[in-house]
Each structure stands twice: as structure tokens, then as C-alpha cells.
Short mmCIF file of C-alpha atoms and ligand atoms in Angstrom, two decimals:
data_model
loop_
_atom_site.label_atom_id
_atom_site.label_comp_id
_atom_site.label_asym_id
_atom_site.label_seq_id
_atom_site.Cartn_x
_atom_site.Cartn_y
_atom_site.Cartn_z
CA MET A 1 -0.07 -0.02 -0.18
CA TYR A 2 2.67 2.69 0.85
CA LYS A 3 4.94 1.88 -1.94
CA GLN A 4 2.03 2.29 -4.44
CA VAL A 5 1.43 5.62 -2.81
CA ALA A 6 5.18 6.32 -3.26
CA THR A 7 5.12 5.46 -6.82
CA ALA A 8 2.16 7.68 -7.13
CA VAL A 9 3.58 10.59 -5.46
CA SER A 10 6.96 10.51 -7.78
CA PHE A 11 4.92 10.19 -10.87
CA ALA A 12 2.74 12.90 -9.62
CA SER A 13 5.88 15.39 -9.49
CA LEU A 14 6.13 14.84 -13.17
CA VAL A 15 2.71 15.98 -14.02
CA LEU A 16 1.65 18.31 -11.42
CA GLY A 17 -2.09 19.28 -11.63
CA GLN A 18 -5.49 19.60 -10.77
CA GLN A 19 -6.32 17.11 -13.47
CA ILE A 20 -9.00 16.96 -15.96
CA GLY A 21 -11.35 13.94 -15.77
CA THR A 22 -12.86 12.64 -18.89
CA LEU A 23 -15.56 10.24 -17.77
CA THR A 24 -18.34 12.78 -18.41
CA PRO A 25 -18.18 15.05 -21.33
CA GLU A 26 -18.18 18.43 -20.08
CA THR A 27 -20.79 20.51 -22.36
CA HIS A 28 -21.68 24.22 -21.27
CA PRO A 29 -24.96 25.11 -21.03
CA SER A 30 -25.71 27.76 -23.49
CA LEU A 31 -26.78 31.47 -21.89
CA PRO A 32 -26.24 34.27 -24.53
CA ILE A 33 -26.43 37.90 -23.32
CA GLU A 34 -26.66 40.84 -25.29
CA VAL A 35 -24.28 43.85 -25.12
CA CYS A 36 -26.27 47.46 -26.27
CA THR A 37 -25.28 50.81 -27.02
CA ALA A 38 -28.60 52.34 -26.92
CA PRO A 39 -32.16 51.02 -26.60
CA GLY A 40 -32.80 48.58 -29.25
CA ALA A 41 -29.39 48.69 -30.35
CA CYS A 42 -28.04 45.35 -28.80
CA THR A 43 -25.49 42.73 -30.20
CA LYS A 44 -26.18 38.98 -29.06
CA GLU A 45 -22.94 37.28 -27.77
CA ASP A 46 -22.83 33.26 -27.49
CA THR A 47 -21.84 33.07 -24.06
CA THR A 48 -22.40 29.57 -21.96
CA VAL A 49 -21.78 28.66 -18.28
CA THR A 50 -19.82 26.18 -16.45
CA LEU A 51 -20.38 24.69 -13.06
CA ASP A 52 -17.82 25.69 -10.21
CA ALA A 53 -14.92 22.92 -9.64
CA ASN A 54 -16.47 22.68 -5.93
CA TRP A 55 -19.69 20.79 -7.07
CA ARG A 56 -17.88 18.50 -9.33
CA TRP A 57 -16.80 14.82 -8.98
CA THR A 58 -13.29 14.70 -7.71
CA HIS A 59 -11.57 11.35 -8.46
CA ALA A 60 -8.35 9.73 -9.02
CA THR A 61 -7.19 10.12 -12.53
CA ASP A 62 -6.37 6.38 -13.18
CA GLY A 63 -10.26 5.80 -12.57
CA TYR A 64 -13.54 6.06 -10.54
CA THR A 65 -11.93 5.99 -6.76
CA ASN A 66 -13.14 9.36 -5.36
CA CYS A 67 -10.55 11.85 -3.93
CA TYR A 68 -13.08 13.33 -1.94
CA THR A 69 -16.29 11.85 -0.20
CA GLY A 70 -19.00 13.66 1.78
CA ASN A 71 -16.87 16.05 3.60
CA ALA A 72 -13.57 14.42 3.70
CA TRP A 73 -10.38 13.73 1.52
CA ASN A 74 -9.01 10.41 0.60
CA GLU A 75 -5.61 10.34 2.66
CA THR A 76 -4.04 7.82 0.14
CA ALA A 77 -4.50 10.08 -2.83
CA CYS A 78 -4.34 13.55 -0.94
CA PRO A 79 -1.54 13.05 1.52
CA ASP A 80 -0.93 17.00 0.99
CA GLY A 81 -2.43 19.73 -1.30
CA LYS A 82 0.51 19.39 -4.11
CA THR A 83 0.12 15.60 -4.55
CA CYS A 84 -3.61 15.67 -4.19
CA ALA A 85 -4.03 18.05 -7.23
CA ALA A 86 -1.43 15.75 -9.30
CA ASN A 87 -3.51 12.56 -8.10
CA CYS A 88 -6.99 13.69 -8.47
CA ALA A 89 -9.18 15.04 -11.78
CA ILE A 90 -12.22 16.99 -11.59
CA ASP A 91 -14.57 15.83 -14.35
CA GLY A 92 -17.41 16.90 -16.38
CA ALA A 93 -20.94 17.96 -15.03
CA GLU A 94 -24.49 16.23 -15.73
CA TYR A 95 -25.78 19.93 -15.38
CA GLU A 96 -29.46 18.78 -15.67
CA ALA A 97 -29.62 15.23 -13.89
CA THR A 98 -27.04 15.74 -11.01
CA TYR A 99 -27.13 19.61 -10.42
CA GLY A 100 -30.96 20.55 -11.65
CA ILE A 101 -29.36 23.27 -13.91
CA THR A 102 -31.26 23.70 -17.13
CA THR A 103 -31.76 26.58 -19.75
CA PRO A 104 -35.60 26.24 -19.94
CA GLU A 105 -35.56 28.98 -22.95
CA GLU A 106 -32.88 30.82 -24.83
CA GLY A 107 -31.12 33.39 -22.76
CA ALA A 108 -32.81 31.77 -19.21
CA LEU A 109 -30.93 29.74 -16.61
CA ARG A 110 -32.94 27.84 -13.77
CA LEU A 111 -31.26 26.76 -10.82
CA ASN A 112 -33.06 24.31 -8.72
CA PHE A 113 -32.31 24.15 -5.33
CA VAL A 114 -32.12 20.31 -4.20
CA THR A 115 -31.68 17.69 -6.92
CA ALA A 116 -31.17 14.22 -4.87
CA GLU A 117 -27.91 14.44 -2.78
CA ASN A 118 -27.03 17.88 -4.68
CA VAL A 119 -27.74 21.26 -2.95
CA GLY A 120 -27.32 24.32 -4.67
CA SER A 121 -25.13 25.42 -7.36
CA ARG A 122 -22.69 28.23 -8.67
CA VAL A 123 -21.99 28.59 -12.34
CA TYR A 124 -20.04 31.25 -14.24
CA LEU A 125 -20.58 32.81 -17.49
CA MET A 126 -17.98 31.96 -19.96
CA ALA A 127 -16.98 34.17 -23.34
CA ASP A 128 -15.33 30.95 -24.90
CA ASP A 129 -14.94 26.83 -23.85
CA GLU A 130 -11.80 27.70 -22.29
CA LYS A 131 -12.28 31.46 -20.58
CA TYR A 132 -14.71 33.41 -18.31
CA ARG A 133 -16.61 36.22 -19.97
CA LEU A 134 -14.78 39.34 -18.37
CA PHE A 135 -17.01 42.38 -17.87
CA ASN A 136 -15.80 46.14 -17.28
CA LEU A 137 -18.63 47.62 -15.25
CA LEU A 138 -17.51 51.27 -15.08
CA ASN A 139 -20.07 53.91 -16.70
CA LYS A 140 -21.93 50.89 -17.75
CA GLU A 141 -25.36 49.15 -16.48
CA PHE A 142 -25.99 45.80 -15.93
CA THR A 143 -29.54 44.45 -16.71
CA MET A 144 -31.30 41.09 -16.15
CA ASP A 145 -34.92 39.36 -15.41
CA VAL A 146 -35.35 37.56 -12.52
CA ASP A 147 -38.06 35.13 -11.19
CA VAL A 148 -37.91 34.53 -7.38
CA SER A 149 -41.56 33.44 -7.04
CA ASN A 150 -40.32 30.07 -5.99
CA LEU A 151 -37.31 31.29 -3.68
CA PRO A 152 -38.58 31.44 -0.09
CA CYS A 153 -37.04 32.80 3.22
CA GLY A 154 -33.49 31.48 3.89
CA LEU A 155 -32.42 30.67 0.69
CA ASN A 156 -30.39 33.14 -1.76
CA GLY A 157 -30.49 33.52 -5.34
CA ALA A 158 -27.20 35.42 -5.97
CA VAL A 159 -26.01 37.07 -9.18
CA TYR A 160 -22.75 38.83 -8.53
CA PHE A 161 -19.31 39.79 -9.85
CA SER A 162 -16.14 38.33 -8.79
CA GLU A 163 -12.60 39.20 -9.53
CA MET A 164 -11.56 36.07 -10.89
CA ASP A 165 -8.65 35.14 -13.47
CA GLU A 166 -10.01 34.90 -17.04
CA ASP A 167 -8.53 31.39 -17.10
CA GLY A 168 -9.53 30.22 -13.90
CA GLY A 169 -5.81 30.41 -12.65
CA LEU A 170 -4.73 27.98 -15.31
CA SER A 171 -1.69 29.77 -16.41
CA ARG A 172 -0.78 31.34 -12.93
CA PHE A 173 -0.96 28.18 -11.15
CA GLU A 174 1.22 24.84 -12.80
CA GLY A 175 -0.85 22.66 -10.66
CA ASN A 176 -4.21 23.98 -12.09
CA LYS A 177 -4.74 21.98 -15.58
CA ALA A 178 -8.28 21.96 -15.45
CA GLY A 179 -8.88 25.87 -15.71
CA ALA A 180 -12.17 27.99 -16.33
CA LYS A 181 -13.68 25.26 -18.64
CA TYR A 182 -14.13 23.48 -15.25
CA GLY A 183 -14.97 26.27 -12.98
CA THR A 184 -11.81 26.78 -11.34
CA GLY A 185 -10.35 30.05 -9.61
CA TYR A 186 -13.29 30.89 -7.35
CA CYS A 187 -12.85 33.93 -4.97
CA ASP A 188 -14.95 36.38 -3.65
CA SER A 189 -14.86 39.22 -0.42
CA GLN A 190 -15.68 36.44 2.32
CA CYS A 191 -12.40 34.86 1.70
CA PRO A 192 -14.11 31.29 1.74
CA ARG A 193 -12.36 28.32 3.06
CA ASP A 194 -14.43 25.79 1.88
CA ILE A 195 -13.00 25.63 -1.68
CA LYS A 196 -11.53 22.42 -2.33
CA PHE A 197 -8.54 23.44 -4.74
CA ILE A 198 -6.79 26.99 -4.46
CA ASN A 199 -4.02 28.11 -6.22
CA GLY A 200 -3.49 24.74 -7.86
CA GLU A 201 -3.18 22.78 -5.08
CA ALA A 202 -6.00 21.07 -2.87
CA ASN A 203 -7.10 22.85 0.50
CA SER A 204 -6.86 19.53 2.18
CA GLU A 205 -4.55 20.78 5.08
CA GLU A 206 -6.30 20.99 8.33
CA TRP A 207 -9.70 20.23 6.46
CA GLY A 208 -12.67 19.84 8.61
CA GLY A 209 -16.00 18.67 7.95
CA GLU A 210 -18.83 20.96 8.66
CA ASP A 211 -21.88 18.87 8.34
CA GLY A 212 -23.38 16.86 5.31
CA ASN A 213 -21.27 17.68 2.43
CA SER A 214 -18.99 20.44 2.92
CA GLY A 215 -16.28 21.28 4.91
CA THR A 216 -13.05 24.20 5.37
CA GLY A 217 -9.56 24.12 4.88
CA LYS A 218 -6.52 26.03 6.11
CA TYR A 219 -6.58 28.29 3.06
CA GLY A 220 -9.28 30.74 1.70
CA THR A 221 -9.54 32.58 -1.50
CA CYS A 222 -9.90 36.18 -1.73
CA CYS A 223 -11.07 38.90 -3.94
CA ALA A 224 -13.24 41.88 -4.58
CA GLU A 225 -16.82 41.09 -5.15
CA MET A 226 -19.86 43.39 -6.18
CA ASP A 227 -22.90 41.81 -5.56
CA ILE A 228 -25.64 42.93 -7.92
CA TRP A 229 -28.56 40.60 -6.47
CA GLU A 230 -28.62 38.70 -3.30
CA ALA A 231 -32.25 37.78 -2.79
CA ASN A 232 -35.33 35.52 -2.06
CA MET A 233 -39.05 36.42 -2.34
CA ASP A 234 -38.93 38.64 0.72
CA ALA A 235 -35.72 40.58 0.91
CA THR A 236 -33.11 41.70 -1.43
CA ALA A 237 -29.63 43.59 -1.03
CA TYR A 238 -26.96 44.97 -3.67
CA THR A 239 -23.68 45.39 -2.12
CA PRO A 240 -20.25 46.54 -3.05
CA HIS A 241 -17.28 44.49 -1.45
CA PRO A 242 -13.82 45.96 -2.21
CA CYS A 243 -10.63 44.25 -1.35
CA LYS A 244 -6.96 45.54 -0.87
CA VAL A 245 -5.81 42.74 -3.73
CA SER A 246 -6.76 43.34 -7.17
CA GLU A 247 -6.75 39.69 -8.31
CA GLN A 248 -7.96 36.27 -6.80
CA THR A 249 -5.28 35.81 -3.75
CA GLN A 250 -4.97 32.95 -1.62
CA CYS A 251 -5.13 34.06 2.49
CA VAL A 252 -3.24 31.72 4.83
CA ASP A 253 -4.50 32.41 8.32
CA ASP A 254 -7.34 34.27 9.99
CA ILE A 255 -6.01 37.39 9.87
CA GLU A 256 -5.25 37.81 6.02
CA CYS A 257 -8.81 35.98 5.68
CA GLY A 258 -10.45 38.45 7.94
CA ALA A 259 -12.19 35.38 10.00
CA GLY A 260 -13.59 35.50 13.41
CA ASP A 261 -12.34 38.10 15.41
CA HIS A 262 -10.12 39.17 12.79
CA ARG A 263 -13.03 40.53 10.60
CA TYR A 264 -11.83 43.88 10.22
CA GLU A 265 -8.19 43.04 9.47
CA GLY A 266 -8.22 40.93 6.27
CA MET A 267 -7.61 41.53 2.62
CA CYS A 268 -11.12 42.37 2.00
CA ASP A 269 -14.42 44.03 3.10
CA ARG A 270 -16.48 41.21 4.43
CA ASP A 271 -19.48 43.52 5.26
CA GLY A 272 -19.76 45.60 2.34
CA CYS A 273 -21.88 48.35 2.00
CA ASP A 274 -25.24 46.93 1.50
CA PHE A 275 -28.60 48.50 0.13
CA ASN A 276 -31.32 46.57 1.51
CA ALA A 277 -34.48 48.54 1.36
CA PHE A 278 -36.27 46.90 4.54
CA ARG A 279 -33.17 47.45 6.48
CA LEU A 280 -33.11 50.90 5.49
CA GLY A 281 -36.68 51.58 6.56
CA ASN A 282 -38.92 50.78 3.77
CA LYS A 283 -40.58 47.84 4.58
CA GLU A 284 -43.22 47.90 1.88
CA TYR A 285 -40.84 48.15 -0.91
CA TYR A 286 -39.83 44.56 -1.87
CA GLY A 287 -41.88 41.22 -1.40
CA PRO A 288 -45.01 39.37 -2.30
CA GLU A 289 -47.58 42.12 -3.42
CA LYS A 290 -45.23 44.83 -2.38
CA THR A 291 -44.03 47.80 -4.77
CA VAL A 292 -41.47 45.25 -6.58
CA ASP A 293 -43.80 42.09 -6.58
CA THR A 294 -41.90 39.11 -5.90
CA THR A 295 -44.61 36.75 -7.10
CA LYS A 296 -43.86 37.48 -10.68
CA PRO A 297 -40.64 38.21 -12.85
CA PHE A 298 -39.34 41.73 -12.95
CA THR A 299 -36.20 43.34 -14.55
CA LEU A 300 -33.68 44.93 -12.55
CA VAL A 301 -30.80 47.48 -13.77
CA THR A 302 -28.01 48.41 -11.82
CA GLN A 303 -25.71 51.50 -12.94
CA PHE A 304 -22.28 52.19 -12.39
CA VAL A 305 -21.78 55.95 -12.62
CA THR A 306 -18.41 57.54 -12.72
CA GLU A 307 -17.17 60.66 -11.52
CA ASP A 308 -16.44 62.47 -14.73
CA GLY A 309 -18.84 60.20 -16.96
CA THR A 310 -16.28 58.12 -18.61
CA ASP A 311 -15.49 54.18 -18.85
CA THR A 312 -11.91 55.10 -17.20
CA GLY A 313 -13.33 57.62 -14.14
CA ALA A 314 -13.29 56.84 -10.70
CA LEU A 315 -16.60 55.03 -9.42
CA LYS A 316 -18.86 57.53 -7.76
CA SER A 317 -22.45 55.88 -6.97
CA ILE A 318 -24.34 52.73 -7.73
CA HIS A 319 -27.57 52.99 -8.78
CA ARG A 320 -30.49 50.52 -9.12
CA PHE A 321 -34.31 50.53 -10.69
CA TYR A 322 -36.74 47.89 -11.45
CA VAL A 323 -38.78 47.71 -14.54
CA GLN A 324 -41.92 45.39 -13.74
CA ASP A 325 -44.96 45.13 -16.12
CA GLY A 326 -43.48 48.10 -18.34
CA VAL A 327 -43.22 50.29 -15.47
CA VAL A 328 -39.92 51.93 -14.20
CA ILE A 329 -39.85 51.78 -10.51
CA PRO A 330 -37.38 53.90 -8.88
CA ASN A 331 -35.29 52.52 -5.93
CA SER A 332 -36.66 53.00 -2.50
CA GLU A 333 -35.30 55.71 -0.69
CA THR A 334 -33.71 55.55 2.83
CA VAL A 335 -35.72 56.20 5.76
CA VAL A 336 -33.37 56.11 8.73
CA GLU A 337 -32.32 58.89 11.12
CA GLY A 338 -29.09 60.26 10.33
CA VAL A 339 -28.81 59.25 6.51
CA ASP A 340 -29.78 61.41 3.79
CA PRO A 341 -32.79 60.26 1.59
CA VAL A 342 -31.17 58.57 -1.26
CA ASN A 343 -31.71 55.71 -3.22
CA TYR A 344 -28.22 54.52 -4.34
CA ILE A 345 -24.88 53.69 -2.93
CA SER A 346 -22.07 56.23 -2.52
CA ASP A 347 -19.26 56.79 0.03
CA ASP A 348 -21.58 59.51 1.68
CA PHE A 349 -24.61 56.88 2.10
CA CYS A 350 -22.09 54.09 3.21
CA GLU A 351 -20.59 56.75 5.80
CA GLN A 352 -23.98 57.80 7.24
CA GLN A 353 -25.32 54.21 7.27
CA LYS A 354 -22.67 52.89 9.02
CA THR A 355 -22.72 55.35 11.48
CA ALA A 356 -26.30 55.17 11.99
CA PHE A 357 -26.22 51.50 12.50
CA GLY A 358 -23.17 51.54 14.67
CA ASP A 359 -21.27 49.39 12.01
CA ASN A 360 -17.35 49.32 11.51
CA ASN A 361 -16.98 51.43 8.01
CA HIS A 362 -14.45 48.85 6.76
CA PHE A 363 -15.69 49.67 3.35
CA ALA A 364 -13.97 52.92 3.53
CA THR A 365 -10.50 51.39 5.34
CA ILE A 366 -10.20 49.26 2.25
CA GLY A 367 -10.64 52.36 -0.04
CA GLY A 368 -14.28 52.67 -0.72
CA MET A 369 -16.23 53.38 -4.32
CA ALA A 370 -12.86 54.29 -5.76
CA ALA A 371 -11.29 51.08 -5.01
CA MET A 372 -14.29 49.29 -5.91
CA GLY A 373 -14.26 50.89 -9.20
CA LYS A 374 -10.80 49.89 -10.09
CA GLN A 375 -11.96 46.30 -9.54
CA LEU A 376 -14.84 46.43 -11.31
CA GLU A 377 -12.73 46.53 -14.28
CA LYS A 378 -12.33 42.93 -14.89
CA MET A 379 -15.02 40.83 -13.22
CA VAL A 380 -16.29 37.50 -13.73
CA LEU A 381 -20.36 36.86 -13.68
CA VAL A 382 -21.51 34.36 -11.21
CA LEU A 383 -24.99 33.20 -11.02
CA SER A 384 -26.13 30.90 -7.63
CA ILE A 385 -28.38 29.65 -5.49
CA TRP A 386 -27.43 28.69 -1.98
CA ASP A 387 -28.51 28.25 1.73
CA ASP A 388 -26.37 29.22 4.59
CA HIS A 389 -24.85 26.76 7.17
CA ALA A 390 -23.06 29.98 9.25
CA VAL A 391 -25.78 32.10 10.02
CA TYR A 392 -29.03 30.89 8.40
CA MET A 393 -29.39 34.20 5.73
CA ASN A 394 -30.10 36.00 8.56
CA TRP A 395 -28.10 38.82 7.50
CA LEU A 396 -30.39 39.11 4.27
CA ASP A 397 -33.78 38.47 5.39
CA SER A 398 -34.25 38.45 8.87
CA ASN A 399 -32.84 40.03 12.20
CA TYR A 400 -29.19 39.96 12.59
CA PRO A 401 -26.93 39.77 14.74
CA THR A 402 -29.67 37.35 15.68
CA ASP A 403 -29.60 38.28 19.47
CA ALA A 404 -29.63 41.91 18.69
CA ASP A 405 -32.68 44.01 19.54
CA PRO A 406 -34.74 44.00 16.50
CA THR A 407 -35.87 47.47 16.94
CA LYS A 408 -32.25 48.90 16.89
CA PRO A 409 -31.51 50.49 13.71
CA GLY A 410 -29.81 48.08 11.37
CA VAL A 411 -31.00 45.23 12.80
CA ALA A 412 -33.90 43.91 11.21
CA ARG A 413 -33.40 43.14 7.56
CA GLY A 414 -36.20 41.24 6.31
CA ARG A 415 -39.65 39.68 7.37
CA CYS A 416 -38.13 35.93 7.63
CA ASP A 417 -38.37 33.82 10.69
CA PRO A 418 -34.69 33.55 11.91
CA GLU A 419 -35.19 29.54 12.06
CA ALA A 420 -36.49 29.45 8.33
CA GLY A 421 -32.89 29.47 6.81
CA VAL A 422 -31.74 26.55 8.93
CA PRO A 423 -30.26 24.33 6.02
CA GLU A 424 -32.05 21.11 7.37
CA THR A 425 -34.88 23.05 7.58
CA VAL A 426 -35.34 24.71 4.37
CA GLU A 427 -33.93 21.60 2.51
CA ALA A 428 -36.78 19.28 3.94
CA ALA A 429 -39.50 22.13 3.70
CA HIS A 430 -38.62 23.42 -0.06
CA PRO A 431 -36.44 20.85 -1.96
CA ASP A 432 -38.31 22.05 -5.07
CA ALA A 433 -37.52 25.71 -4.58
CA TYR A 434 -35.42 27.45 -7.71
CA VAL A 435 -34.82 30.64 -9.12
CA ILE A 436 -34.66 31.87 -12.97
CA TYR A 437 -32.27 34.45 -14.38
CA SER A 438 -32.52 35.58 -17.91
CA ASN A 439 -32.14 38.47 -20.54
CA ILE A 440 -28.76 39.32 -19.20
CA LYS A 441 -27.65 42.72 -20.97
CA LEU A 442 -24.38 44.90 -20.45
CA GLY A 443 -24.48 48.58 -22.19
CA ALA A 444 -24.12 52.32 -21.95
CA ILE A 445 -26.16 53.78 -19.04
CA ASN A 446 -29.86 53.54 -20.16
CA SER A 447 -29.25 51.45 -23.00
CA THR A 448 -30.57 48.06 -22.01
CA PHE A 449 -33.91 48.71 -21.33
CA THR A 450 -37.17 50.47 -22.31
CA ALA A 451 -40.27 51.29 -20.56
CA ALA A 452 -43.73 50.77 -22.07
C1 LIG B 1 -8.20 6.08 -1.71
O1 LIG B 1 -7.60 6.41 -2.87
C2 LIG B 1 -6.94 5.14 -2.83
C3 LIG B 1 -5.91 5.44 -4.06
O2 LIG B 1 -6.32 5.85 -5.31
C4 LIG B 1 -7.84 3.73 -3.11
O3 LIG B 1 -6.92 2.68 -3.26
C5 LIG B 1 -8.57 3.95 -2.07
O4 LIG B 1 -9.49 2.70 -2.34
C6 LIG B 1 -9.42 5.19 -1.95
N1 LIG B 1 -10.07 4.93 -0.40
C7 LIG B 1 -11.54 5.29 -0.79
C8 LIG B 1 -12.06 5.20 1.04
O5 LIG B 1 -12.07 5.65 -1.32
C1 LIG B 2 -30.81 57.64 -17.37
O1 LIG B 2 -32.53 57.97 -17.33
C2 LIG B 2 -32.58 58.36 -16.09
C3 LIG B 2 -33.91 58.29 -15.81
O2 LIG B 2 -34.67 58.78 -16.86
C4 LIG B 2 -31.84 59.91 -15.90
O3 LIG B 2 -32.53 60.38 -14.89
C5 LIG B 2 -30.44 59.82 -16.33
O4 LIG B 2 -30.00 61.41 -16.30
C6 LIG B 2 -30.12 59.19 -17.28
N1 LIG B 2 -28.73 58.99 -17.54
C7 LIG B 2 -27.74 59.05 -18.60
C8 LIG B 2 -26.42 59.17 -18.35
O5 LIG B 2 -28.35 59.23 -19.62
#
């Protein structure tokens, strides 16, 4: 047994890599988008999506043996991260059968919550078969339709941008042989540690199974994140999260990762500067039968306005509005003592909101809107559905901190019961939940939509 391993290891040093498995062909579902210069003047791009590597079957390169099962690594194949990446391959995905990912019509993506053993999913938009589609959002608007009518409390249908490498880290890390085609190179502003391969090595060191089928390792993977849409039927927020680093970067300890007590010392702004209408005092704006009625689909528009109105200017503000049944619905205005009544995000808004809510303005410390703006120049689009093993999505749709007085400004974020998002509860109660994202467009300000 030991000899076999030793052989595998020495062989591995010749072909280092987070290898490609070939047992299931990888066929990226089609998700075309449009790029617009003026209303009605849009060009279609034949983009597709790929499933994140974390969800994929990871097995020994020479066969069907799992390298990772449930929440544990196979210690024979994975005595350390480098060897593991050499011994293990990530394989193609059966999008519909295994993950419940379908394209019900052209330009639409449906993500189901639970499909047999699989819970949630995360996909990235691809320009071609090997590369993610990079977005420069400055002085642009990003528009899409969402249907959250089957997405209850405790779930999050999230659409956001992360500053990932265009090739998923293939050229930067010799251990990564799979690349963007297989959904590698994920990062976000939480510096997640539940990612199985980071920088071309398995994150197997100090790996601890959390519950069910996830775990966390020693390393995290950090980068700037712009949350366009974190939502369910009852709550929504959009949130910039800048970082000190301007590309996907591994964090190696609690301080760099901003974990636990080190939340405000890490590379990234984990809190972000969120705009959540309910939290900001307008409880009648978003939800079933509310101003933006979540029982039916609607369009959301997010505009990235620069100081000088050019594509290279500093980011000044991030605006939002909705279009539903042909009517343009402005974003809700803040109703919080100490916060000017505004309906967009700017440095002033963030400062006032953080002060009013007693929050640490780490957003400003990291560089605020200007830092976020620089990082919006080369972003990868992420589309996902997930439930929250750490804090049950309470930060989005319920009271958070959970033990704080909900009448204190900033604590109440939505109508949901704080227990609704406990993973076992929501997975048992709503396995058939889903979200549909469609008609994705990028373009000049005011070019991607028309009101009736
Ligand atoms: C672990 O991997 C080794 C080598 O690839 C294999 O022989 C063994 O059966 C695997 N163990 C499990 C529990 O899958
Ligand atoms: C976009 O449209 C809005 C609403 O009609 C208007 O207030 C704004 O000035 C327009 N922006 C640009 C850059 O045309």
C-alpha cells in the first residue's frame, strides 16, 4: 500500500496538476447575453455557463476512486495539497440530472435548489469554452430579469461579480490543469475556506467537515466582489465589497482571511456597503404584493456611474431601479435617522449608514467606491442559489445579529423567521425551490431597457 502511494507521488511530480477527468463530457449550457449601445441597439454574444469546480466529482486520475467523499479527502490520494492536485481529476458535469441546472428558453437559466444529493449550485459565464467572460462595469449598466417567485425565506438566489482570473488560474498556477472550463479559480470577499482547490493545490490541510457535504480547509480565496442581486421572495440587497488585492489571492491565516475576531483586518471588506430597502426603513417596497412584487418576474437594472462620466473615471455611485409590467420603479429611498434620503450607494451613503447602524466602516478603510471601481474593470459573472450553514441567511432576510434588539436601527433586514434558513429545515421544507435568471444585458447607461 505504502509503496503504491510512493510511486504515485513520484509520478505526480512529473505531471503536477488539478487534472481533467474524462469520464463525463463537459458541455457548457448556452446562456447568450446582449451588449447594448442604445435602446434597441444590442448585439448578441454566444456565451455559456460552467459549473464551479467545488460541485464536481473529484476522483483519482486513473479511475473511479473518489478523492473526496462527503466532507473528507482520501488520505491515500491526498497526503498533501500538491500531491492531491496531481493525483486527482475534476470531471465533466451532468448539468440537469445531477445539479438541476437547465436553460428553459434561450437566454434563461434555471437553478433548482435540491436535486437528489445535490444542494445549490454556482455557475460562471464563459466567453468561450476555455475562458470566463470578463466584464468592465464602469460607466455601464447591467440588467437582467429574475423570477424569485419560488425562492422562499432562508434561500439566496445570488448574482454577482467576482474578480477571478479569466482562465480560472490555469496560467498562473502550474498545479491547475483544469482551468475555467471546469470552473476553477473561485474567490469572493468572504475569502471562503470551503473551496477544495486553491492556487492549483488541494485545500486538504486542516480540512474539517462542517456538516453533510461541506468542509473548510486552512486556506481561503479572496477577491473583490460586487453583489448585484442577493435575494429571495422576501428580501434583497445589492452590495459592493472591495479588497486590498486586485486579483484572486490565497489567504493563509485568520488575519489575512478576516476570519472570526479578525473580521476587520483581512484583505477584503466582508461586510460591504449594502443597500437593502427593508433594513433602510422601507418595509413595503420589496416582497409578495409589495411595490416590487416578487410573485412575478421583473427586470433589475444596476448602473455604475463614474465621477467624470467616462469608462475610465472613478466610481461615484451605484444606482438601482426595477422594471415590472412595463413600469420603471425607482429604487426605494432611505428612511433612517442620520442618513440622507437617497436611493443609491455612494461613499457618503455608506458613511452615514454605518454610523447610524453602529457598524465598522471597513468599506471606507479598504478604499470605498474608488477601490471598488478599479476592481470593477475585470469581473467574472457568478449566478448561484445557496443556503447558509453559518448564519441561516439572517443577515439578508431576518434579524441580525440574531441576538440583537430588532428595534435597534440596522438589525431588522427582512420579515423572515430567523429559523427559516436553518439548512436542514429549508432543504426539507422547500427542496423544489428554484430561481430563474434571464435576458442578461450589459451596455451604456440607459441602453438596456425600455419602459412601455
Ligand atoms: C483512496 O484512494 C486510493 C488510491 O487512489 C484507493 O486505492 C482507495 O480505495 C481510496 N479509498 C477510498 C475510501 O475511497
Ligand atoms: C438615465 O435615465 C434616467 C431616468 O430617465 C435619467 O435621470 C438619467 O439622467 C439618465 N442617464 C444618462 C447618463 O443618460
